[in-house]
Coordinates of C-alpha atoms in Angstrom, one line a residue:
M22 CA 156.5 109.6 66.8
F23 CA 153.6 111.9 65.6
F24 CA 155.6 115.1 65.9
T25 CA 158.8 113.6 64.6
Y26 CA 157.1 112.3 61.4
L27 CA 155.2 115.6 61.1
R28 CA 158.4 117.7 61.3
R29 CA 160.2 115.4 58.8
E30 CA 157.4 115.5 56.3
L31 CA 157.0 119.3 56.5
R32 CA 160.7 119.7 55.8
R33 CA 160.5 117.4 52.8
R34 CA 157.6 119.2 51.2
R35 CA 158.4 122.8 51.9
K36 CA 157.3 124.1 48.5
A37 CA 153.9 122.3 48.7
A38 CA 153.4 123.6 52.2
L39 CA 154.3 127.1 51.2
V40 CA 151.8 127.0 48.3
V41 CA 149.0 125.9 50.5
A42 CA 149.9 128.4 53.3
S43 CA 150.2 131.3 50.7
G44 CA 146.7 130.6 49.4
L45 CA 145.2 130.7 52.9
A46 CA 147.3 133.8 53.7
L47 CA 145.8 135.8 50.9
G48 CA 142.3 135.0 52.0
I49 CA 143.0 135.7 55.6
A50 CA 144.9 139.0 54.8
L51 CA 141.9 140.2 52.8
V52 CA 139.6 139.5 55.7
V53 CA 141.9 141.4 58.1
V54 CA 142.1 144.4 55.8
V55 CA 138.3 144.5 55.1
T56 CA 137.5 144.1 58.8
S57 CA 139.9 146.8 59.8
V58 CA 138.7 149.2 57.1
S59 CA 135.1 148.6 58.1
S60 CA 136.0 149.2 61.8
G61 CA 137.8 152.5 60.7
M62 CA 134.7 153.6 58.8
G63 CA 132.6 152.9 61.9
R64 CA 134.9 155.0 63.9
A65 CA 134.8 157.8 61.3
Q66 CA 131.0 157.7 61.5
E67 CA 131.1 157.8 65.3
K68 CA 133.4 160.8 65.1
V69 CA 131.1 162.6 62.8
L70 CA 128.1 161.9 65.0
Q71 CA 130.0 162.9 68.2
S72 CA 130.9 166.1 66.5
L73 CA 127.2 166.8 66.2
Y74 CA 125.9 166.1 69.7
G75 CA 128.8 165.4 71.9
L76 CA 130.7 162.4 73.3
G77 CA 128.7 159.9 75.3
T78 CA 125.3 160.9 74.0
D79 CA 123.1 158.0 73.0
M80 CA 119.9 160.0 72.2
T81 CA 118.3 163.4 72.6
V82 CA 114.8 164.4 73.6
T83 CA 113.1 167.5 72.1
K84 CA 109.6 168.8 72.1
A85 CA 107.5 167.3 69.4
A86 CA 107.0 169.7 66.4
E87 CA 103.8 171.6 66.3
A88 CA 102.4 172.4 62.9
T89 CA 100.6 175.5 64.1
T90 CA 103.7 177.1 65.5
T91 CA 104.5 180.4 63.8
P92 CA 108.1 181.6 64.3
E93 CA 108.2 185.1 65.7
R94 CA 109.9 187.6 63.5
P95 CA 112.7 189.5 65.0
R96 CA 112.0 193.2 65.7
F97 CA 114.6 195.9 66.4
S98 CA 114.1 199.4 67.8
F99 CA 116.4 202.4 68.0
D100 CA 116.3 205.7 69.7
A101 CA 115.9 208.8 67.6
Q102 CA 118.9 211.2 67.7
D103 CA 117.9 214.9 67.6
D104 CA 121.4 216.2 66.7
G105 CA 121.9 213.7 64.0
S106 CA 125.5 213.2 65.1
G107 CA 125.8 209.7 63.7
E108 CA 126.3 208.0 67.0
E109 CA 126.5 204.2 66.6
Q110 CA 123.5 202.2 67.9
S111 CA 123.0 198.5 68.2
S112 CA 120.3 196.1 69.2
D113 CA 120.4 192.4 69.9
R114 CA 117.6 189.9 69.3
V115 CA 118.0 186.6 71.2
M116 CA 115.8 183.8 69.8
V117 CA 115.5 180.1 70.9
Q118 CA 116.5 177.7 68.1
G119 CA 113.4 176.0 66.8
F120 CA 111.2 178.3 68.9
Q121 CA 110.1 175.2 70.9
T122 CA 111.2 174.4 74.4
L123 CA 110.6 171.8 77.2
A124 CA 110.3 172.6 80.9
S125 CA 113.5 172.0 82.8
S126 CA 111.6 169.6 85.0
T127 CA 111.4 167.2 82.0
V128 CA 115.2 166.6 82.4
G129 CA 114.5 165.0 85.8
E130 CA 111.6 163.0 84.4
V131 CA 113.8 161.6 81.6
G132 CA 116.6 160.8 84.1
E133 CA 114.2 158.7 86.1
Q134 CA 113.3 156.4 83.3
S135 CA 114.5 152.9 83.3
G136 CA 117.8 152.4 81.4
V137 CA 118.8 156.1 81.6
A138 CA 122.3 156.6 83.2
D139 CA 122.3 160.4 82.9
A140 CA 120.3 163.2 81.4
V141 CA 121.3 166.8 80.9
G142 CA 119.4 169.8 79.5
G143 CA 120.7 172.6 77.2
L144 CA 119.3 175.7 75.6
S145 CA 120.3 176.6 72.0
L146 CA 120.0 180.3 71.0
N147 CA 120.4 182.3 67.9
V148 CA 121.5 185.9 68.4
V149 CA 121.0 188.5 65.7
K150 CA 122.8 191.8 66.3
V151 CA 122.1 194.9 64.2
S152 CA 124.6 197.7 64.7
G153 CA 125.3 201.0 62.8
E154 CA 124.4 204.6 62.7
F155 CA 121.9 207.1 61.3
T156 CA 123.0 210.3 59.6
R157 CA 120.6 213.2 59.5
G158 CA 120.2 214.8 56.1
R159 CA 120.5 218.6 55.6
F160 CA 117.8 220.8 54.0
Q161 CA 119.3 222.8 51.2
Q162 CA 117.1 225.9 50.4
E163 CA 117.0 226.8 46.8
G164 CA 115.6 230.3 47.1
Q165 CA 112.9 232.6 48.5
G166 CA 111.2 235.7 46.9
G167 CA 108.1 237.9 46.9
E168 CA 106.4 241.1 45.7
G169 CA 104.6 243.7 47.7
G170 CA 105.5 245.8 50.6
G171 CA 103.6 244.4 53.5
P172 CA 105.0 241.7 55.7
G173 CA 104.1 238.4 54.3
A174 CA 102.5 240.0 51.3
G175 CA 103.2 237.9 48.3
Q176 CA 105.6 235.6 50.1
S177 CA 106.3 232.3 48.5
S178 CA 107.2 229.1 50.5
P179 CA 110.9 228.3 50.6
Q180 CA 111.8 225.6 48.2
G181 CA 114.7 223.1 48.4
R182 CA 115.7 219.5 49.0
V183 CA 117.3 217.3 51.6
Q184 CA 120.8 216.3 50.8
G185 CA 122.9 213.6 52.5
G186 CA 121.7 211.4 55.4
G187 CA 120.8 207.8 55.6
A188 CA 121.6 204.7 57.6
D189 CA 124.4 202.3 57.6
F190 CA 123.8 199.1 59.6
D191 CA 125.5 195.7 59.8
V192 CA 123.7 192.5 60.6
N193 CA 125.7 189.9 62.5
S194 CA 124.2 186.5 63.7
Y195 CA 125.8 183.9 65.8
T196 CA 124.8 181.0 68.0
V197 CA 125.0 180.6 71.8
Y198 CA 124.6 177.4 73.7
G199 CA 123.5 177.3 77.4
T200 CA 125.3 174.4 79.0
D201 CA 124.6 172.8 82.3
V202 CA 128.0 173.4 83.9
T203 CA 127.2 170.9 86.7
A204 CA 127.3 168.0 84.2
P205 CA 130.4 168.7 82.0
A206 CA 130.6 165.1 80.8
L207 CA 127.5 165.2 78.5
G208 CA 126.4 167.5 75.8
P209 CA 127.8 169.2 72.7
L210 CA 130.7 170.9 74.4
T211 CA 132.3 167.5 75.0
S212 CA 133.0 167.3 71.3
S213 CA 135.4 170.2 71.6
E214 CA 138.8 170.4 73.5
I215 CA 139.8 173.4 75.6
T216 CA 142.9 174.6 73.9
D217 CA 143.4 177.8 75.8
G218 CA 142.2 179.0 79.2
R219 CA 139.9 176.7 81.1
A220 CA 136.5 175.1 81.0
F221 CA 133.5 176.0 83.2
R222 CA 133.6 175.3 86.9
T223 CA 130.7 173.4 88.4
T224 CA 130.0 176.4 90.7
E225 CA 129.6 178.8 87.8
T226 CA 125.9 178.0 87.3
D227 CA 124.9 181.7 86.9
A228 CA 128.3 183.4 86.3
E229 CA 128.8 185.8 83.5
V230 CA 131.5 183.8 81.8
A231 CA 131.8 182.2 78.3
V232 CA 133.8 179.7 76.3
A233 CA 134.4 180.7 72.7
D234 CA 134.8 178.4 69.8
S235 CA 138.3 178.7 68.3
A236 CA 137.0 179.5 64.7
Y237 CA 134.7 182.2 66.1
A238 CA 137.3 183.6 68.4
Q239 CA 139.8 183.9 65.5
E240 CA 137.1 185.6 63.3
K241 CA 136.3 188.1 66.1
K242 CA 139.9 188.3 67.4
L243 CA 138.9 187.1 70.8
E244 CA 141.4 185.9 73.4
T245 CA 141.1 184.5 76.9
G246 CA 140.3 187.3 79.2
D247 CA 138.5 189.4 76.6
T248 CA 134.8 190.4 77.0
V249 CA 131.9 189.7 74.7
T250 CA 128.6 191.5 75.0
V251 CA 125.3 189.7 74.4
K252 CA 122.1 191.8 74.8
G253 CA 123.8 194.2 77.1
T254 CA 125.5 191.6 79.3
D255 CA 129.3 191.4 79.3
Y256 CA 130.7 187.9 79.5
K257 CA 134.3 187.2 80.2
V258 CA 136.0 184.7 77.9
I259 CA 137.5 182.1 80.2
G260 CA 138.5 179.6 77.5
I261 CA 138.8 178.8 73.8
A262 CA 137.4 175.4 72.6
T263 CA 138.5 173.7 69.4
A264 CA 136.1 171.3 67.8
S265 CA 137.4 167.7 67.3
S266 CA 136.0 167.6 63.8
G267 CA 133.9 169.8 61.6
D268 CA 132.4 173.0 62.9
A269 CA 131.6 173.8 66.5
A270 CA 128.1 173.2 68.0
A271 CA 127.9 176.9 68.9
N272 CA 130.0 180.1 68.6
L273 CA 129.7 180.8 72.3
Y274 CA 129.0 178.6 75.3
I275 CA 127.6 180.2 78.5
P276 CA 126.0 178.7 81.7
L277 CA 122.5 177.5 81.2
K278 CA 120.9 180.0 83.6
Q279 CA 122.5 182.9 81.8
A280 CA 121.1 181.6 78.5
Q281 CA 117.7 181.2 79.9
T282 CA 117.8 184.8 81.2
L283 CA 119.0 186.2 77.9
A284 CA 116.1 184.4 76.0
G285 CA 113.5 185.0 78.6
A286 CA 113.1 181.3 78.8
T287 CA 113.3 180.7 82.6
D288 CA 113.4 177.0 83.5
E289 CA 113.2 175.9 79.8
V290 CA 115.5 173.9 77.6
T291 CA 115.5 173.0 74.0
T292 CA 117.3 169.7 74.2
I293 CA 117.9 166.9 76.7
Y294 CA 121.0 164.8 76.1
V295 CA 120.6 161.2 77.3
K296 CA 123.2 158.5 78.1
A297 CA 121.9 154.9 78.4
T298 CA 123.1 152.5 81.0
D299 CA 123.7 149.9 78.2
S300 CA 124.2 150.5 74.5
Q301 CA 122.2 147.4 73.9
R302 CA 119.1 149.0 75.5
I303 CA 119.0 152.2 73.5
D304 CA 115.9 151.2 71.5
D305 CA 114.1 150.1 74.7
V306 CA 115.0 153.4 76.4
K307 CA 113.8 155.3 73.4
S308 CA 110.4 153.5 73.5
T309 CA 110.1 154.0 77.3
I310 CA 110.7 157.8 77.1
R311 CA 108.3 158.2 74.2
K312 CA 105.6 156.3 76.1
N313 CA 106.0 157.9 79.5
I314 CA 106.8 161.5 78.4
P315 CA 104.2 162.4 75.8
G316 CA 104.8 165.4 73.5
T317 CA 108.5 164.7 72.9
T318 CA 110.6 163.5 70.1
V319 CA 113.4 161.0 70.9
T320 CA 116.2 160.7 68.3
T321 CA 119.0 158.1 68.7
S322 CA 122.4 158.2 67.2
A323 CA 121.3 155.4 64.8
D324 CA 118.5 157.7 63.5
L325 CA 121.1 160.5 62.9
A326 CA 123.5 158.1 61.2
D327 CA 120.8 157.6 58.5
T328 CA 121.2 161.3 57.6
V329 CA 124.9 160.9 56.9
S330 CA 125.6 160.7 53.2
G331 CA 128.6 161.3 50.9
S332 CA 131.7 159.2 50.2
L333 CA 131.9 158.0 53.8
S334 CA 128.5 156.5 53.6
T335 CA 129.1 155.0 50.2
A336 CA 132.5 153.5 51.2
S337 CA 131.0 152.1 54.4
S338 CA 128.2 150.4 52.4
L339 CA 130.8 149.0 49.9
A340 CA 132.9 147.7 52.8
A341 CA 129.9 146.2 54.5
G342 CA 128.5 144.7 51.3
V343 CA 130.9 144.1 48.5
G344 CA 134.0 144.0 50.7
T345 CA 132.4 141.4 53.0
W346 CA 131.2 139.2 50.2
L347 CA 134.5 139.5 48.4
S348 CA 136.3 138.4 51.5
V349 CA 133.9 135.4 51.9
V350 CA 134.3 134.3 48.3
V351 CA 138.1 134.6 48.4
L352 CA 138.3 132.8 51.7
V353 CA 136.1 129.9 50.5
A354 CA 138.1 129.7 47.3
A355 CA 141.4 129.6 49.4
F356 CA 139.9 126.8 51.6
L357 CA 138.9 124.8 48.6
V358 CA 142.2 125.2 46.8
A359 CA 144.1 124.2 50.0
G360 CA 141.8 121.2 50.3
L361 CA 142.3 120.1 46.7
L362 CA 146.1 120.6 46.9
T363 CA 146.3 118.6 50.1
S364 CA 144.1 115.8 48.5
S365 CA 146.4 115.9 45.5
A366 CA 149.4 115.6 47.7
V367 CA 147.9 112.6 49.4
S368 CA 147.4 111.0 46.0
R369 CA 151.1 111.4 45.3
R370 CA 151.9 109.7 48.6
V371 CA 150.0 106.5 48.0
R372 CA 153.0 104.3 48.2
E373 CA 154.1 106.0 51.4
F374 CA 150.8 105.7 53.2
G375 CA 150.2 102.2 51.9
T376 CA 153.6 101.2 53.3
L377 CA 152.8 102.8 56.7
K378 CA 149.5 100.8 56.8
A379 CA 151.3 97.6 55.9
L380 CA 153.6 98.3 58.9
G381 CA 150.6 98.6 61.2
W382 CA 149.4 102.2 61.0
T383 CA 145.6 102.4 61.2
S384 CA 143.5 104.6 58.9
G385 CA 142.8 106.9 61.8
R386 CA 146.5 107.4 62.5
V387 CA 147.2 108.2 58.9
T388 CA 144.2 110.6 58.8
R389 CA 145.5 112.3 62.0
Q390 CA 148.9 112.7 60.4
V391 CA 147.5 114.4 57.3
V392 CA 145.2 116.6 59.4
G393 CA 148.2 117.6 61.6
E394 CA 150.2 118.6 58.6
S395 CA 147.3 120.6 57.2
V396 CA 146.7 122.4 60.5
V397 CA 150.4 123.5 60.5
H398 CA 149.9 124.7 56.9
G399 CA 146.9 126.7 58.2
L400 CA 148.8 128.2 61.1
V401 CA 151.7 129.2 58.8
G402 CA 149.2 130.7 56.4
G403 CA 147.5 132.5 59.3
A404 CA 150.8 134.0 60.4
L405 CA 151.5 135.2 56.9
G406 CA 148.0 136.4 56.4
I407 CA 148.1 138.4 59.7
A408 CA 151.4 139.9 58.6
L409 CA 150.0 140.9 55.2
G410 CA 146.8 142.1 56.8
L411 CA 148.7 144.3 59.2
A412 CA 150.8 145.7 56.4
G413 CA 147.7 146.5 54.4
A414 CA 145.9 148.1 57.4
Y415 CA 149.0 150.2 58.2
A416 CA 149.2 151.3 54.5
V417 CA 145.6 152.5 54.7
T418 CA 146.2 154.4 57.9
A419 CA 149.4 155.9 56.7
V420 CA 147.9 157.1 53.5
G421 CA 144.8 158.3 55.4
P422 CA 142.4 158.8 52.5
T423 CA 139.9 161.5 53.1
L424 CA 136.2 160.7 53.0
Q425 CA 133.4 163.2 53.0
A426 CA 130.3 163.1 55.2
Q427 CA 127.3 165.1 54.1
L428 CA 125.2 165.9 57.1
G429 CA 121.5 166.4 56.5
G430 CA 118.8 167.4 58.9
G431 CA 116.6 164.6 60.2
A432 CA 113.3 164.4 62.0
G433 CA 114.6 166.1 65.0
T434 CA 115.7 169.3 63.3
T435 CA 114.9 172.2 65.5
G436 CA 115.4 175.2 63.2
P437 CA 118.4 177.3 62.1
G438 CA 121.5 175.4 62.9
G439 CA 119.5 172.4 64.1
G440 CA 120.4 168.9 63.3
G441 CA 119.1 165.4 63.3
M442 CA 119.6 165.0 67.0
G443 CA 117.4 168.0 67.7
G444 CA 120.1 169.9 69.5
P445 CA 122.7 172.5 68.7
V446 CA 124.8 170.9 66.1
R447 CA 127.5 172.1 63.8
Q448 CA 126.5 175.3 62.1
A449 CA 127.7 173.8 58.9
S450 CA 125.5 170.8 59.4
A451 CA 124.3 171.1 55.8
Q452 CA 127.8 171.2 54.5
T453 CA 130.5 168.6 54.0
L454 CA 132.8 167.3 56.7
D455 CA 136.2 165.7 55.8
V456 CA 137.1 162.7 57.8
A457 CA 140.5 160.8 57.5
L458 CA 140.0 157.1 57.2
T459 CA 142.0 154.7 59.5
A460 CA 142.1 150.9 59.6
P461 CA 142.6 149.9 63.3
V462 CA 143.3 146.2 63.9
S463 CA 141.7 144.9 67.0
L464 CA 142.4 141.8 69.0
T465 CA 139.1 140.5 67.9
T466 CA 140.2 140.7 64.2
L467 CA 143.5 138.9 65.0
A468 CA 141.6 136.2 66.9
L469 CA 139.3 135.9 63.8
A470 CA 142.4 135.5 61.6
V471 CA 143.8 132.7 63.8
G472 CA 140.4 131.0 63.8
L473 CA 140.2 131.1 60.1
A474 CA 143.7 129.7 59.8
V475 CA 142.9 126.7 62.0
T476 CA 139.6 126.3 60.1
G477 CA 141.4 126.4 56.7
G478 CA 143.8 123.8 58.0
L479 CA 141.1 121.5 59.2
V480 CA 139.2 121.9 55.9
A481 CA 142.3 121.0 53.9
G482 CA 143.0 118.2 56.3
A483 CA 139.5 116.8 55.9
F484 CA 140.0 116.5 52.2
G485 CA 143.3 114.9 52.5
G486 CA 142.3 112.7 55.5
W487 CA 139.3 111.4 53.6
R488 CA 141.5 110.5 50.7
A489 CA 144.2 108.9 52.9
S490 CA 141.7 106.8 54.8
R491 CA 140.6 105.1 51.6
L492 CA 144.1 103.9 50.8
R493 CA 145.0 100.2 51.1
P494 CA 148.4 98.5 51.6
A495 CA 147.9 96.7 48.3
D496 CA 148.1 100.1 46.5
A497 CA 151.6 100.5 47.7
L498 CA 152.7 97.0 46.5
R499 CA 151.3 97.7 43.1
R500 CA 153.5 100.8 42.8
V501 CA 156.7 99.1 44.0
G502 CA 159.3 98.6 41.3

């Protein structure tokens, strides 16, 4: 009887049902779109952060900055050439980024802390290469003369000037990152994809091999199988890596032991990349490491996120603030309108409900009937709202508006090329990265939409049910005739 009457009443009042459902649909659609866009912005921020320190990294550990540390100035020396033939000479200077390192044993200490799933060390280097040639000048004698007959009598010193000669040198700088090849799943290299050749093998811990960033390889015209020379050591390029977004963490990647040898930093690392066992324990792990391993700076992804500015940060704040509040206001308004419309509809059905009560329907049964109709309105509105929300999210993803993320150095900056996580980050970390915005719709968002639809129906039903419960059979008799 309940469902039969429900179906009949919904068919009779299609327009009214559509009005109520449409109001709820607009509110629910806005919630779906805002939630999806916020999720897309969160993913965009994660993509930016992953491009800085690598996929899976929750925090980094670096040596605490020392105010008394004076960076060593690079020095270059060249051999003198007696013949002045102009032979090209070159000299490399390999420097540790930030000029501060931790002992490799610290990696093990960090890995033993409670809540740490994995810890991997890396060494970031800056290489400055000076190459060119000297050209010896030629002495041009202008003249020689004298008076007197004896040898040397009255001789004057030859006069002239040096013509030509000089030096022509190029200065080229690039970055090298020493990666622990035994742990390929953690560290900056994970933010790049091997697009040509292969990655490091876990057995190549001290091999003279390198992976080149695609942009650097294109600039230097490097291909897989070519050789690059760093401080007199030839490295075979085994692969080309393309950064997933932004610039690469380094121009060249080589095994950690090789990087330590080049820099004269045996058993030293600049950065320890840490993965926590649970994302909810990151703050606790950070506190534990700082307490148990003094003299270190621990920087989490949340700390680095505070350094991201630009339109991405602005849009994210708007979505989290204005967008959320706008959704709430529209949703509340939709609920109130639905409730008022349902209450008004009940008022127009006074004779109907009064007659039903005269026939023996209880107030509770009438209320349940009104609530049932309202829940159906809510479900229809939910379906329409989800459809509109999906269309809106798809439109945002299809258009793919580009947002800009300005990356600034944070507390963990380690020097040239350093970034907020204290490790080798994008060389262009002070520049702007372009990130395409998407609006992914998750199952959680759809479940939220369904919940809002049912809630909207119940709210509307509460208004109408309260109104219907107050009706008396006498009201129907007064309106007969």
